[in-house]
Amino acid sequence: MDQVSNIDKQKLPKHIAIIMDGNGRWAKEHGKPRVFGHQNGVKSVREVTEASAELGIQYLTLYAFSTENWSRPAFEVNALMGLLVETIRKEIKTLNDNDIRLQAIGDIDQLPKKSRKALLEGIENTKENKRMTLVLALNYSSRWEIKEAIKKIISDHDTGKLGKADLSDEVIHSYLSTKDIPDPELLIRTSGEHRISNFLLWQIAYSELYFTDIYWPEFRKAHLYEAIINYQNRERRFGKISEQLPL
Ligand code: FPP
Protein backbone atom coordinates (compact mmCIF):
# COMPACT_ATOMS: atom_id res chain seq x y z
CA MET A 1 0.00 0.00 0.00
CA ASP A 2 1.41 3.40 -0.86
CA GLN A 3 1.58 6.14 1.73
CA VAL A 4 -1.19 8.29 0.34
CA SER A 5 -3.72 5.55 1.02
CA ASN A 6 -2.70 5.65 4.70
CA ILE A 7 -3.99 9.22 4.94
CA ASP A 8 -7.41 9.59 6.55
CA LYS A 9 -9.25 12.04 4.28
CA GLN A 10 -11.73 12.79 7.10
CA LYS A 11 -8.95 14.02 9.38
CA LEU A 12 -6.98 16.27 7.06
CA PRO A 13 -5.53 19.48 8.42
CA LYS A 14 -7.36 22.43 6.83
CA HIS A 15 -4.20 24.50 6.83
CA ILE A 16 -0.57 23.42 6.54
CA ALA A 17 2.24 25.96 6.99
CA ILE A 18 5.82 25.22 5.94
CA ILE A 19 9.16 26.79 6.85
CA MET A 20 11.14 25.85 3.75
CA ASP A 21 14.72 25.56 4.93
CA GLY A 22 18.01 24.07 3.80
CA ASN A 23 18.32 25.36 0.24
CA GLY A 24 21.79 26.78 0.87
CA ARG A 25 23.15 23.69 2.63
CA TRP A 26 21.72 21.39 -0.03
CA ALA A 27 23.44 23.44 -2.76
CA LYS A 28 26.73 23.41 -0.83
CA GLU A 29 26.58 19.62 -0.49
CA HIS A 30 26.23 19.49 -4.27
CA GLY A 31 29.20 21.84 -4.73
CA LYS A 32 26.94 24.55 -6.18
CA PRO A 33 26.16 28.18 -5.29
CA ARG A 34 23.32 28.86 -2.84
CA VAL A 35 21.07 30.17 -5.61
CA PHE A 36 21.08 26.69 -7.16
CA GLY A 37 19.40 25.52 -3.96
CA HIS A 38 16.67 28.14 -4.27
CA GLN A 39 16.10 27.24 -7.93
CA ASN A 40 15.63 23.61 -6.95
CA GLY A 41 13.46 24.71 -4.04
CA VAL A 42 10.92 25.92 -6.57
CA LYS A 43 10.46 22.31 -7.73
CA SER A 44 9.52 21.37 -4.16
CA VAL A 45 7.09 24.30 -3.98
CA ARG A 46 5.39 22.95 -7.08
CA GLU A 47 5.29 19.34 -5.74
CA VAL A 48 3.91 20.31 -2.36
CA THR A 49 1.31 22.67 -3.85
CA GLU A 50 0.14 19.94 -6.21
CA ALA A 51 0.06 17.26 -3.51
CA SER A 52 -1.84 19.52 -1.09
CA ALA A 53 -4.48 20.41 -3.67
CA GLU A 54 -4.88 16.76 -4.70
CA LEU A 55 -5.43 15.73 -1.08
CA GLY A 56 -7.99 18.45 -0.35
CA ILE A 57 -5.92 20.71 1.93
CA GLN A 58 -7.64 24.10 1.92
CA TYR A 59 -4.76 26.42 2.83
CA LEU A 60 -1.03 26.01 2.27
CA THR A 61 1.27 28.74 3.61
CA LEU A 62 4.92 28.84 2.55
CA TYR A 63 7.53 31.00 4.30
CA ALA A 64 9.32 32.29 1.20
CA PHE A 65 11.09 35.43 2.46
CA SER A 66 11.38 36.80 5.97
CA THR A 67 11.96 40.43 6.98
CA GLU A 68 15.36 39.21 8.22
CA ASN A 69 16.32 37.78 4.80
CA TRP A 70 17.17 41.29 3.51
CA SER A 71 20.44 41.02 5.40
CA ARG A 72 21.66 38.24 3.08
CA PRO A 73 24.17 39.19 0.33
CA ALA A 74 22.52 41.46 -2.26
CA PHE A 75 23.19 38.92 -4.99
CA GLU A 76 21.16 36.26 -3.16
CA VAL A 77 18.32 38.66 -2.32
CA ASN A 78 18.09 39.73 -5.96
CA ALA A 79 18.13 36.13 -7.12
CA LEU A 80 15.32 35.22 -4.70
CA MET A 81 13.21 38.17 -5.84
CA GLY A 82 13.87 37.29 -9.49
CA LEU A 83 12.88 33.70 -8.86
CA LEU A 84 9.69 34.83 -7.23
CA VAL A 85 8.66 36.99 -10.20
CA GLU A 86 9.60 34.28 -12.69
CA THR A 87 7.82 31.52 -10.77
CA ILE A 88 4.60 33.46 -10.24
CA ARG A 89 4.43 34.50 -13.91
CA LYS A 90 5.17 30.96 -15.09
CA GLU A 91 2.76 29.26 -12.71
CA ILE A 92 -0.35 31.45 -12.98
CA LYS A 93 -1.79 29.23 -15.69
CA THR A 94 -1.19 26.06 -13.64
CA LEU A 95 -2.74 27.71 -10.59
CA ASN A 96 -5.82 28.59 -12.63
CA ASP A 97 -5.99 25.14 -14.26
CA ASN A 98 -5.98 23.64 -10.78
CA ASP A 99 -8.41 26.15 -9.26
CA ILE A 100 -5.80 27.43 -6.76
CA ARG A 101 -5.98 30.97 -5.40
CA LEU A 102 -2.78 32.86 -4.63
CA GLN A 103 -2.57 35.12 -1.58
CA ALA A 104 0.28 36.77 0.32
CA ILE A 105 1.02 37.82 3.88
CA GLY A 106 3.79 40.22 4.88
CA ASP A 107 4.95 43.76 4.22
CA ILE A 108 4.24 43.56 0.49
CA ASP A 109 4.52 47.34 -0.05
CA GLN A 110 8.24 47.15 0.72
CA LEU A 111 9.00 44.50 -1.94
CA PRO A 112 10.89 45.60 -5.07
CA LYS A 113 8.44 47.07 -7.61
CA LYS A 114 8.77 44.17 -10.07
CA SER A 115 8.15 41.51 -7.42
CA ARG A 116 5.19 43.37 -5.99
CA LYS A 117 3.68 43.78 -9.45
CA ALA A 118 4.04 40.09 -10.32
CA LEU A 119 2.61 39.10 -6.97
CA LEU A 120 -0.40 41.42 -7.18
CA GLU A 121 -1.10 40.24 -10.73
CA GLY A 122 -0.93 36.63 -9.56
CA ILE A 123 -3.34 37.38 -6.71
CA GLU A 124 -5.75 39.26 -8.99
CA ASN A 125 -5.69 36.63 -11.74
CA THR A 126 -6.43 33.73 -9.39
CA LYS A 127 -8.83 35.40 -6.99
CA GLU A 128 -11.93 33.45 -8.11
CA ASN A 129 -10.31 30.04 -7.57
CA LYS A 130 -11.85 27.87 -4.87
CA ARG A 131 -10.08 24.52 -4.46
CA MET A 132 -7.12 25.67 -2.37
CA THR A 133 -5.46 28.91 -1.24
CA LEU A 134 -1.69 29.11 -1.57
CA VAL A 135 -0.38 31.79 0.79
CA LEU A 136 3.14 33.09 0.26
CA ALA A 137 4.70 34.69 3.33
CA LEU A 138 6.86 37.39 1.76
CA ASN A 139 8.79 40.03 3.63
CA TYR A 140 6.93 38.52 6.56
CA SER A 141 7.77 38.22 10.21
CA SER A 142 5.41 37.52 13.04
CA ARG A 143 6.68 40.34 15.24
CA TRP A 144 6.17 42.79 12.35
CA GLU A 145 2.63 41.48 11.93
CA ILE A 146 1.86 41.70 15.66
CA LYS A 147 3.32 45.23 15.85
CA GLU A 148 1.13 46.32 12.93
CA ALA A 149 -1.92 44.75 14.57
CA ILE A 150 -1.20 46.57 17.86
CA LYS A 151 -0.86 49.89 16.03
CA LYS A 152 -4.27 49.40 14.36
CA ILE A 153 -5.87 48.25 17.61
CA ILE A 154 -4.59 51.36 19.43
CA SER A 155 -5.80 53.58 16.63
CA ASP A 156 -9.27 51.94 16.63
CA HIS A 157 -9.34 52.30 20.40
CA ASP A 158 -8.47 55.99 20.12
CA THR A 159 -11.26 56.63 17.63
CA GLY A 160 -13.74 54.73 19.82
CA LYS A 161 -14.19 51.86 17.34
CA LEU A 162 -12.82 49.29 19.77
CA GLY A 163 -13.21 49.12 23.54
CA LYS A 164 -10.81 47.40 25.95
CA ALA A 165 -13.49 44.82 26.78
CA ASP A 166 -13.87 43.91 23.09
CA LEU A 167 -10.38 42.41 22.87
CA SER A 168 -10.92 38.67 22.36
CA ASP A 169 -8.76 36.08 20.56
CA GLU A 170 -11.10 36.44 17.56
CA VAL A 171 -10.80 40.23 17.52
CA ILE A 172 -6.99 40.05 17.68
CA HIS A 173 -7.04 37.48 14.86
CA SER A 174 -9.07 39.93 12.78
CA TYR A 175 -6.22 42.47 12.97
CA LEU A 176 -3.58 40.02 11.69
CA SER A 177 -2.62 39.58 8.04
CA THR A 178 -4.07 36.06 8.31
CA LYS A 179 -7.50 37.43 9.27
CA ASP A 180 -9.27 35.44 6.54
CA ILE A 181 -7.24 32.28 7.05
CA PRO A 182 -7.78 29.63 9.75
CA ASP A 183 -4.84 28.86 12.05
CA PRO A 184 -2.61 26.05 10.75
CA GLU A 185 -3.13 22.68 12.42
CA LEU A 186 0.25 21.49 11.14
CA LEU A 187 3.54 23.38 10.85
CA ILE A 188 6.41 21.69 9.03
CA ARG A 189 10.06 22.78 9.07
CA THR A 190 12.64 21.12 6.88
CA SER A 191 16.43 20.77 7.18
CA GLY A 192 16.77 19.58 10.77
CA GLU A 193 16.41 23.02 12.40
CA HIS A 194 14.07 23.09 15.39
CA ARG A 195 13.08 26.76 15.42
CA ILE A 196 10.03 28.83 14.55
CA SER A 197 12.04 31.83 13.26
CA ASN A 198 9.41 34.53 13.73
CA PHE A 199 6.74 32.67 11.74
CA LEU A 200 3.01 32.79 12.61
CA LEU A 201 3.66 33.06 16.35
CA TRP A 202 0.06 33.92 17.28
CA GLN A 203 -1.45 31.45 14.80
CA ILE A 204 0.52 28.35 15.87
CA ALA A 205 -0.65 28.42 19.51
CA TYR A 206 -2.19 24.93 19.07
CA SER A 207 -0.45 23.73 15.90
CA GLU A 208 1.28 20.39 15.74
CA LEU A 209 4.95 20.91 14.92
CA TYR A 210 6.74 18.52 12.57
CA PHE A 211 10.47 18.68 11.95
CA THR A 212 12.26 16.70 9.28
CA ASP A 213 15.96 16.47 8.39
CA ILE A 214 15.17 16.59 4.65
CA TYR A 215 16.51 19.71 2.93
CA TRP A 216 13.79 21.71 1.18
CA PRO A 217 15.00 21.05 -2.41
CA GLU A 218 14.61 17.31 -1.68
CA PHE A 219 11.14 17.58 -0.17
CA ARG A 220 8.69 15.59 -2.27
CA LYS A 221 5.05 14.49 -2.10
CA ALA A 222 5.97 11.42 -0.06
CA HIS A 223 7.54 13.64 2.62
CA LEU A 224 4.34 15.66 2.87
CA TYR A 225 2.29 12.46 3.19
CA GLU A 226 4.62 11.30 5.96
CA ALA A 227 4.11 14.58 7.85
CA ILE A 228 0.32 14.36 7.52
CA ILE A 229 0.24 10.72 8.68
CA ASN A 230 2.40 11.67 11.66
CA TYR A 231 -0.01 14.54 12.45
CA GLN A 232 -3.02 12.22 12.18
CA ASN A 233 -1.52 9.85 14.70
CA ARG A 234 -1.26 12.54 17.35
CA GLU A 235 -3.93 13.32 19.90
CA ARG A 236 -4.83 17.01 19.90
CA ARG A 237 -6.15 17.86 23.36
CA PHE A 238 -6.27 21.70 23.43
CA GLY A 239 -5.64 21.64 27.20
CA LYS A 240 -8.24 18.91 27.91
CA ILE A 241 -7.59 15.32 29.02
CA SER A 242 -7.95 12.31 26.68
CA GLU A 243 -11.28 11.17 28.21
CA GLN A 244 -12.90 14.51 27.40
CA LEU A 245 -12.19 14.26 23.70
CA PRO A 246 -14.84 13.12 21.19
CA LEU A 247 -14.37 9.49 20.12
C1 FPP B 1 15.63 28.71 3.11
O1 FPP B 1 16.82 28.08 2.77
C2 FPP B 1 14.87 29.17 1.97
C3 FPP B 1 14.53 30.46 1.69
C4 FPP B 1 14.97 31.59 2.51
C5 FPP B 1 13.76 30.85 0.52
C6 FPP B 1 12.81 29.85 -0.05
C7 FPP B 1 12.60 30.17 -1.47
C8 FPP B 1 12.33 29.30 -2.46
C9 FPP B 1 12.10 27.88 -2.26
C10 FPP B 1 12.27 29.78 -3.86
C11 FPP B 1 11.21 30.75 -4.23
C12 FPP B 1 9.88 30.49 -3.66
C13 FPP B 1 8.71 30.71 -4.27
C14 FPP B 1 7.47 30.56 -3.49
C15 FPP B 1 8.60 31.07 -5.68
P1 FPP B 1 18.18 28.74 3.25
O2 FPP B 1 18.69 29.59 2.14
O3 FPP B 1 17.96 29.44 4.54
O4 FPP B 1 19.07 27.47 3.45
P2 FPP B 1 20.25 27.26 4.52
O5 FPP B 1 19.62 27.34 5.87
O6 FPP B 1 20.74 25.90 4.18
O7 FPP B 1 21.27 28.32 4.27
Tab-separated table of C-alpha atoms and ligand atoms in Angstrom:
chain	number	residue	atom	x	y	z
A	1	MET	CA	0.000	0.000	0.000
A	2	ASP	CA	1.415	3.404	-0.865
A	3	GLN	CA	1.584	6.141	1.731
A	4	VAL	CA	-1.191	8.294	0.342
A	5	SER	CA	-3.722	5.552	1.019
A	6	ASN	CA	-2.702	5.649	4.696
A	7	ILE	CA	-3.992	9.217	4.939
A	8	ASP	CA	-7.413	9.594	6.548
A	9	LYS	CA	-9.254	12.041	4.280
A	10	GLN	CA	-11.730	12.785	7.098
A	11	LYS	CA	-8.952	14.021	9.379
A	12	LEU	CA	-6.976	16.270	7.061
A	13	PRO	CA	-5.530	19.482	8.416
A	14	LYS	CA	-7.363	22.427	6.833
A	15	HIS	CA	-4.204	24.498	6.831
A	16	ILE	CA	-0.566	23.417	6.545
A	17	ALA	CA	2.239	25.956	6.985
A	18	ILE	CA	5.819	25.218	5.943
A	19	ILE	CA	9.162	26.787	6.847
A	20	MET	CA	11.139	25.852	3.746
A	21	ASP	CA	14.725	25.557	4.934
A	22	GLY	CA	18.008	24.065	3.798
A	23	ASN	CA	18.320	25.357	0.238
A	24	GLY	CA	21.792	26.777	0.867
A	25	ARG	CA	23.147	23.688	2.634
A	26	TRP	CA	21.715	21.391	-0.033
A	27	ALA	CA	23.444	23.444	-2.757
A	28	LYS	CA	26.728	23.414	-0.826
A	29	GLU	CA	26.578	19.625	-0.489
A	30	HIS	CA	26.230	19.493	-4.266
A	31	GLY	CA	29.198	21.838	-4.726
A	32	LYS	CA	26.941	24.549	-6.177
A	33	PRO	CA	26.163	28.184	-5.291
A	34	ARG	CA	23.324	28.858	-2.839
A	35	VAL	CA	21.069	30.173	-5.609
A	36	PHE	CA	21.084	26.686	-7.164
A	37	GLY	CA	19.397	25.523	-3.963
A	38	HIS	CA	16.669	28.142	-4.266
A	39	GLN	CA	16.100	27.236	-7.928
A	40	ASN	CA	15.631	23.609	-6.953
A	41	GLY	CA	13.456	24.706	-4.037
A	42	VAL	CA	10.915	25.922	-6.573
A	43	LYS	CA	10.459	22.305	-7.727
A	44	SER	CA	9.524	21.374	-4.161
A	45	VAL	CA	7.093	24.304	-3.980
A	46	ARG	CA	5.392	22.950	-7.084
A	47	GLU	CA	5.287	19.343	-5.743
A	48	VAL	CA	3.905	20.315	-2.356
A	49	THR	CA	1.308	22.666	-3.846
A	50	GLU	CA	0.140	19.941	-6.212
A	51	ALA	CA	0.055	17.262	-3.509
A	52	SER	CA	-1.841	19.519	-1.091
A	53	ALA	CA	-4.483	20.412	-3.672
A	54	GLU	CA	-4.876	16.757	-4.701
A	55	LEU	CA	-5.427	15.730	-1.084
A	56	GLY	CA	-7.987	18.447	-0.354
A	57	ILE	CA	-5.924	20.705	1.928
A	58	GLN	CA	-7.644	24.102	1.916
A	59	TYR	CA	-4.757	26.416	2.828
A	60	LEU	CA	-1.027	26.008	2.268
A	61	THR	CA	1.271	28.741	3.605
A	62	LEU	CA	4.921	28.841	2.553
A	63	TYR	CA	7.535	31.000	4.304
A	64	ALA	CA	9.318	32.288	1.197
A	65	PHE	CA	11.086	35.426	2.457
A	66	SER	CA	11.376	36.803	5.969
A	67	THR	CA	11.956	40.428	6.979
A	68	GLU	CA	15.364	39.215	8.219
A	69	ASN	CA	16.316	37.781	4.803
A	70	TRP	CA	17.168	41.293	3.506
A	71	SER	CA	20.436	41.015	5.402
A	72	ARG	CA	21.664	38.244	3.082
A	73	PRO	CA	24.169	39.192	0.333
A	74	ALA	CA	22.517	41.460	-2.263
A	75	PHE	CA	23.188	38.917	-4.990
A	76	GLU	CA	21.163	36.261	-3.161
A	77	VAL	CA	18.318	38.656	-2.315
A	78	ASN	CA	18.087	39.728	-5.961
A	79	ALA	CA	18.133	36.127	-7.120
A	80	LEU	CA	15.321	35.218	-4.703
A	81	MET	CA	13.212	38.173	-5.838
A	82	GLY	CA	13.872	37.290	-9.488
A	83	LEU	CA	12.883	33.703	-8.857
A	84	LEU	CA	9.687	34.832	-7.231
A	85	VAL	CA	8.661	36.994	-10.198
A	86	GLU	CA	9.603	34.279	-12.687
A	87	THR	CA	7.825	31.524	-10.769
A	88	ILE	CA	4.604	33.462	-10.242
A	89	ARG	CA	4.435	34.501	-13.913
A	90	LYS	CA	5.168	30.957	-15.085
A	91	GLU	CA	2.760	29.258	-12.709
A	92	ILE	CA	-0.352	31.450	-12.975
A	93	LYS	CA	-1.790	29.226	-15.692
A	94	THR	CA	-1.187	26.065	-13.641
A	95	LEU	CA	-2.739	27.707	-10.593
A	96	ASN	CA	-5.823	28.591	-12.635
A	97	ASP	CA	-5.991	25.143	-14.262
A	98	ASN	CA	-5.979	23.635	-10.777
A	99	ASP	CA	-8.408	26.150	-9.261
A	100	ILE	CA	-5.800	27.430	-6.762
A	101	ARG	CA	-5.982	30.972	-5.397
A	102	LEU	CA	-2.780	32.859	-4.630
A	103	GLN	CA	-2.565	35.118	-1.577
A	104	ALA	CA	0.283	36.767	0.321
A	105	ILE	CA	1.025	37.821	3.878
A	106	GLY	CA	3.791	40.215	4.877
A	107	ASP	CA	4.953	43.756	4.219
A	108	ILE	CA	4.244	43.565	0.489
A	109	ASP	CA	4.518	47.340	-0.049
A	110	GLN	CA	8.240	47.148	0.716
A	111	LEU	CA	9.003	44.505	-1.938
A	112	PRO	CA	10.889	45.599	-5.070
A	113	LYS	CA	8.435	47.069	-7.605
A	114	LYS	CA	8.767	44.169	-10.069
A	115	SER	CA	8.152	41.509	-7.420
A	116	ARG	CA	5.192	43.375	-5.990
A	117	LYS	CA	3.684	43.780	-9.454
A	118	ALA	CA	4.039	40.086	-10.323
A	119	LEU	CA	2.610	39.097	-6.969
A	120	LEU	CA	-0.396	41.420	-7.182
A	121	GLU	CA	-1.096	40.240	-10.734
A	122	GLY	CA	-0.929	36.625	-9.560
A	123	ILE	CA	-3.345	37.377	-6.710
A	124	GLU	CA	-5.750	39.262	-8.991
A	125	ASN	CA	-5.690	36.626	-11.744
A	126	THR	CA	-6.428	33.734	-9.391
A	127	LYS	CA	-8.831	35.402	-6.988
A	128	GLU	CA	-11.927	33.454	-8.109
A	129	ASN	CA	-10.314	30.036	-7.568
A	130	LYS	CA	-11.846	27.865	-4.872
A	131	ARG	CA	-10.083	24.523	-4.459
A	132	MET	CA	-7.122	25.666	-2.365
A	133	THR	CA	-5.456	28.908	-1.242
A	134	LEU	CA	-1.692	29.108	-1.574
A	135	VAL	CA	-0.382	31.787	0.789
A	136	LEU	CA	3.143	33.092	0.258
A	137	ALA	CA	4.704	34.695	3.326
A	138	LEU	CA	6.861	37.385	1.761
A	139	ASN	CA	8.788	40.035	3.628
A	140	TYR	CA	6.931	38.520	6.560
A	141	SER	CA	7.769	38.217	10.215
A	142	SER	CA	5.414	37.524	13.044
A	143	ARG	CA	6.684	40.344	15.235
A	144	TRP	CA	6.175	42.790	12.353
A	145	GLU	CA	2.627	41.480	11.929
A	146	ILE	CA	1.860	41.700	15.662
A	147	LYS	CA	3.324	45.231	15.854
A	148	GLU	CA	1.126	46.320	12.928
A	149	ALA	CA	-1.916	44.746	14.574
A	150	ILE	CA	-1.202	46.566	17.858
A	151	LYS	CA	-0.862	49.892	16.031
A	152	LYS	CA	-4.274	49.397	14.360
A	153	ILE	CA	-5.867	48.247	17.613
A	154	ILE	CA	-4.589	51.364	19.429
A	155	SER	CA	-5.796	53.577	16.632
A	156	ASP	CA	-9.271	51.939	16.626
A	157	HIS	CA	-9.344	52.297	20.403
A	158	ASP	CA	-8.473	55.995	20.123
A	159	THR	CA	-11.256	56.627	17.635
A	160	GLY	CA	-13.736	54.734	19.824
A	161	LYS	CA	-14.190	51.860	17.339
A	162	LEU	CA	-12.816	49.289	19.769
A	163	GLY	CA	-13.212	49.122	23.540
A	164	LYS	CA	-10.811	47.398	25.947
A	165	ALA	CA	-13.487	44.824	26.784
A	166	ASP	CA	-13.871	43.906	23.093
A	167	LEU	CA	-10.383	42.409	22.865
A	168	SER	CA	-10.922	38.668	22.364
A	169	ASP	CA	-8.765	36.083	20.562
A	170	GLU	CA	-11.100	36.441	17.564
A	171	VAL	CA	-10.797	40.231	17.517
A	172	ILE	CA	-6.990	40.045	17.685
A	173	HIS	CA	-7.042	37.482	14.863
A	174	SER	CA	-9.074	39.933	12.778
A	175	TYR	CA	-6.216	42.468	12.975
A	176	LEU	CA	-3.577	40.025	11.689
A	177	SER	CA	-2.618	39.580	8.044
A	178	THR	CA	-4.072	36.059	8.310
A	179	LYS	CA	-7.500	37.427	9.269
A	180	ASP	CA	-9.271	35.440	6.535
A	181	ILE	CA	-7.236	32.279	7.051
A	182	PRO	CA	-7.784	29.626	9.751
A	183	ASP	CA	-4.840	28.856	12.055
A	184	PRO	CA	-2.607	26.047	10.748
A	185	GLU	CA	-3.134	22.685	12.418
A	186	LEU	CA	0.247	21.495	11.144
A	187	LEU	CA	3.536	23.382	10.852
A	188	ILE	CA	6.409	21.690	9.026
A	189	ARG	CA	10.058	22.781	9.073
A	190	THR	CA	12.642	21.120	6.882
A	191	SER	CA	16.434	20.773	7.178
A	192	GLY	CA	16.768	19.583	10.770
A	193	GLU	CA	16.409	23.018	12.398
A	194	HIS	CA	14.071	23.085	15.386
A	195	ARG	CA	13.082	26.756	15.424
A	196	ILE	CA	10.030	28.826	14.548
A	197	SER	CA	12.039	31.826	13.261
A	198	ASN	CA	9.412	34.529	13.726
A	199	PHE	CA	6.741	32.673	11.741
A	200	LEU	CA	3.013	32.794	12.606
A	201	LEU	CA	3.656	33.058	16.352
A	202	TRP	CA	0.057	33.918	17.279
A	203	GLN	CA	-1.449	31.452	14.804
A	204	ILE	CA	0.519	28.346	15.874
A	205	ALA	CA	-0.653	28.421	19.509
A	206	TYR	CA	-2.186	24.930	19.070
A	207	SER	CA	-0.453	23.735	15.899
A	208	GLU	CA	1.281	20.388	15.739
A	209	LEU	CA	4.952	20.914	14.915
A	210	TYR	CA	6.738	18.525	12.569
A	211	PHE	CA	10.469	18.685	11.949
A	212	THR	CA	12.264	16.703	9.276
A	213	ASP	CA	15.956	16.474	8.388
A	214	ILE	CA	15.169	16.589	4.646
A	215	TYR	CA	16.506	19.713	2.930
A	216	TRP	CA	13.785	21.710	1.175
A	217	PRO	CA	15.003	21.045	-2.415
A	218	GLU	CA	14.610	17.305	-1.676
A	219	PHE	CA	11.136	17.579	-0.166
A	220	ARG	CA	8.687	15.589	-2.275
A	221	LYS	CA	5.045	14.493	-2.098
A	222	ALA	CA	5.969	11.420	-0.060
A	223	HIS	CA	7.536	13.639	2.622
A	224	LEU	CA	4.338	15.665	2.867
A	225	TYR	CA	2.287	12.461	3.191
A	226	GLU	CA	4.621	11.301	5.963
A	227	ALA	CA	4.110	14.583	7.853
A	228	ILE	CA	0.321	14.360	7.519
A	229	ILE	CA	0.240	10.722	8.684
A	230	ASN	CA	2.396	11.674	11.661
A	231	TYR	CA	-0.015	14.536	12.447
A	232	GLN	CA	-3.017	12.220	12.175
A	233	ASN	CA	-1.525	9.848	14.700
A	234	ARG	CA	-1.259	12.541	17.349
A	235	GLU	CA	-3.927	13.323	19.897
A	236	ARG	CA	-4.830	17.014	19.896
A	237	ARG	CA	-6.147	17.862	23.358
A	238	PHE	CA	-6.268	21.702	23.432
A	239	GLY	CA	-5.644	21.640	27.199
A	240	LYS	CA	-8.242	18.905	27.906
A	241	ILE	CA	-7.592	15.322	29.024
A	242	SER	CA	-7.954	12.315	26.678
A	243	GLU	CA	-11.280	11.172	28.215
A	244	GLN	CA	-12.903	14.513	27.402
A	245	LEU	CA	-12.194	14.257	23.702
A	246	PRO	CA	-14.841	13.124	21.186
A	247	LEU	CA	-14.366	9.491	20.119
B	1	FPP	C1	15.629	28.708	3.109
B	1	FPP	O1	16.822	28.078	2.770
B	1	FPP	C2	14.869	29.168	1.971
B	1	FPP	C3	14.530	30.463	1.691
B	1	FPP	C4	14.965	31.592	2.513
B	1	FPP	C5	13.761	30.850	0.522
B	1	FPP	C6	12.805	29.846	-0.048
B	1	FPP	C7	12.602	30.167	-1.467
B	1	FPP	C8	12.329	29.299	-2.457
B	1	FPP	C9	12.101	27.879	-2.258
B	1	FPP	C10	12.269	29.784	-3.860
B	1	FPP	C11	11.212	30.745	-4.233
B	1	FPP	C12	9.878	30.486	-3.665
B	1	FPP	C13	8.709	30.705	-4.275
B	1	FPP	C14	7.468	30.556	-3.488
B	1	FPP	C15	8.603	31.069	-5.679
B	1	FPP	P1	18.179	28.736	3.251
B	1	FPP	O2	18.688	29.594	2.142
B	1	FPP	O3	17.959	29.445	4.537
B	1	FPP	O4	19.075	27.473	3.445
B	1	FPP	P2	20.251	27.255	4.519
B	1	FPP	O5	19.619	27.337	5.868
B	1	FPP	O6	20.744	25.896	4.182
B	1	FPP	O7	21.269	28.324	4.272
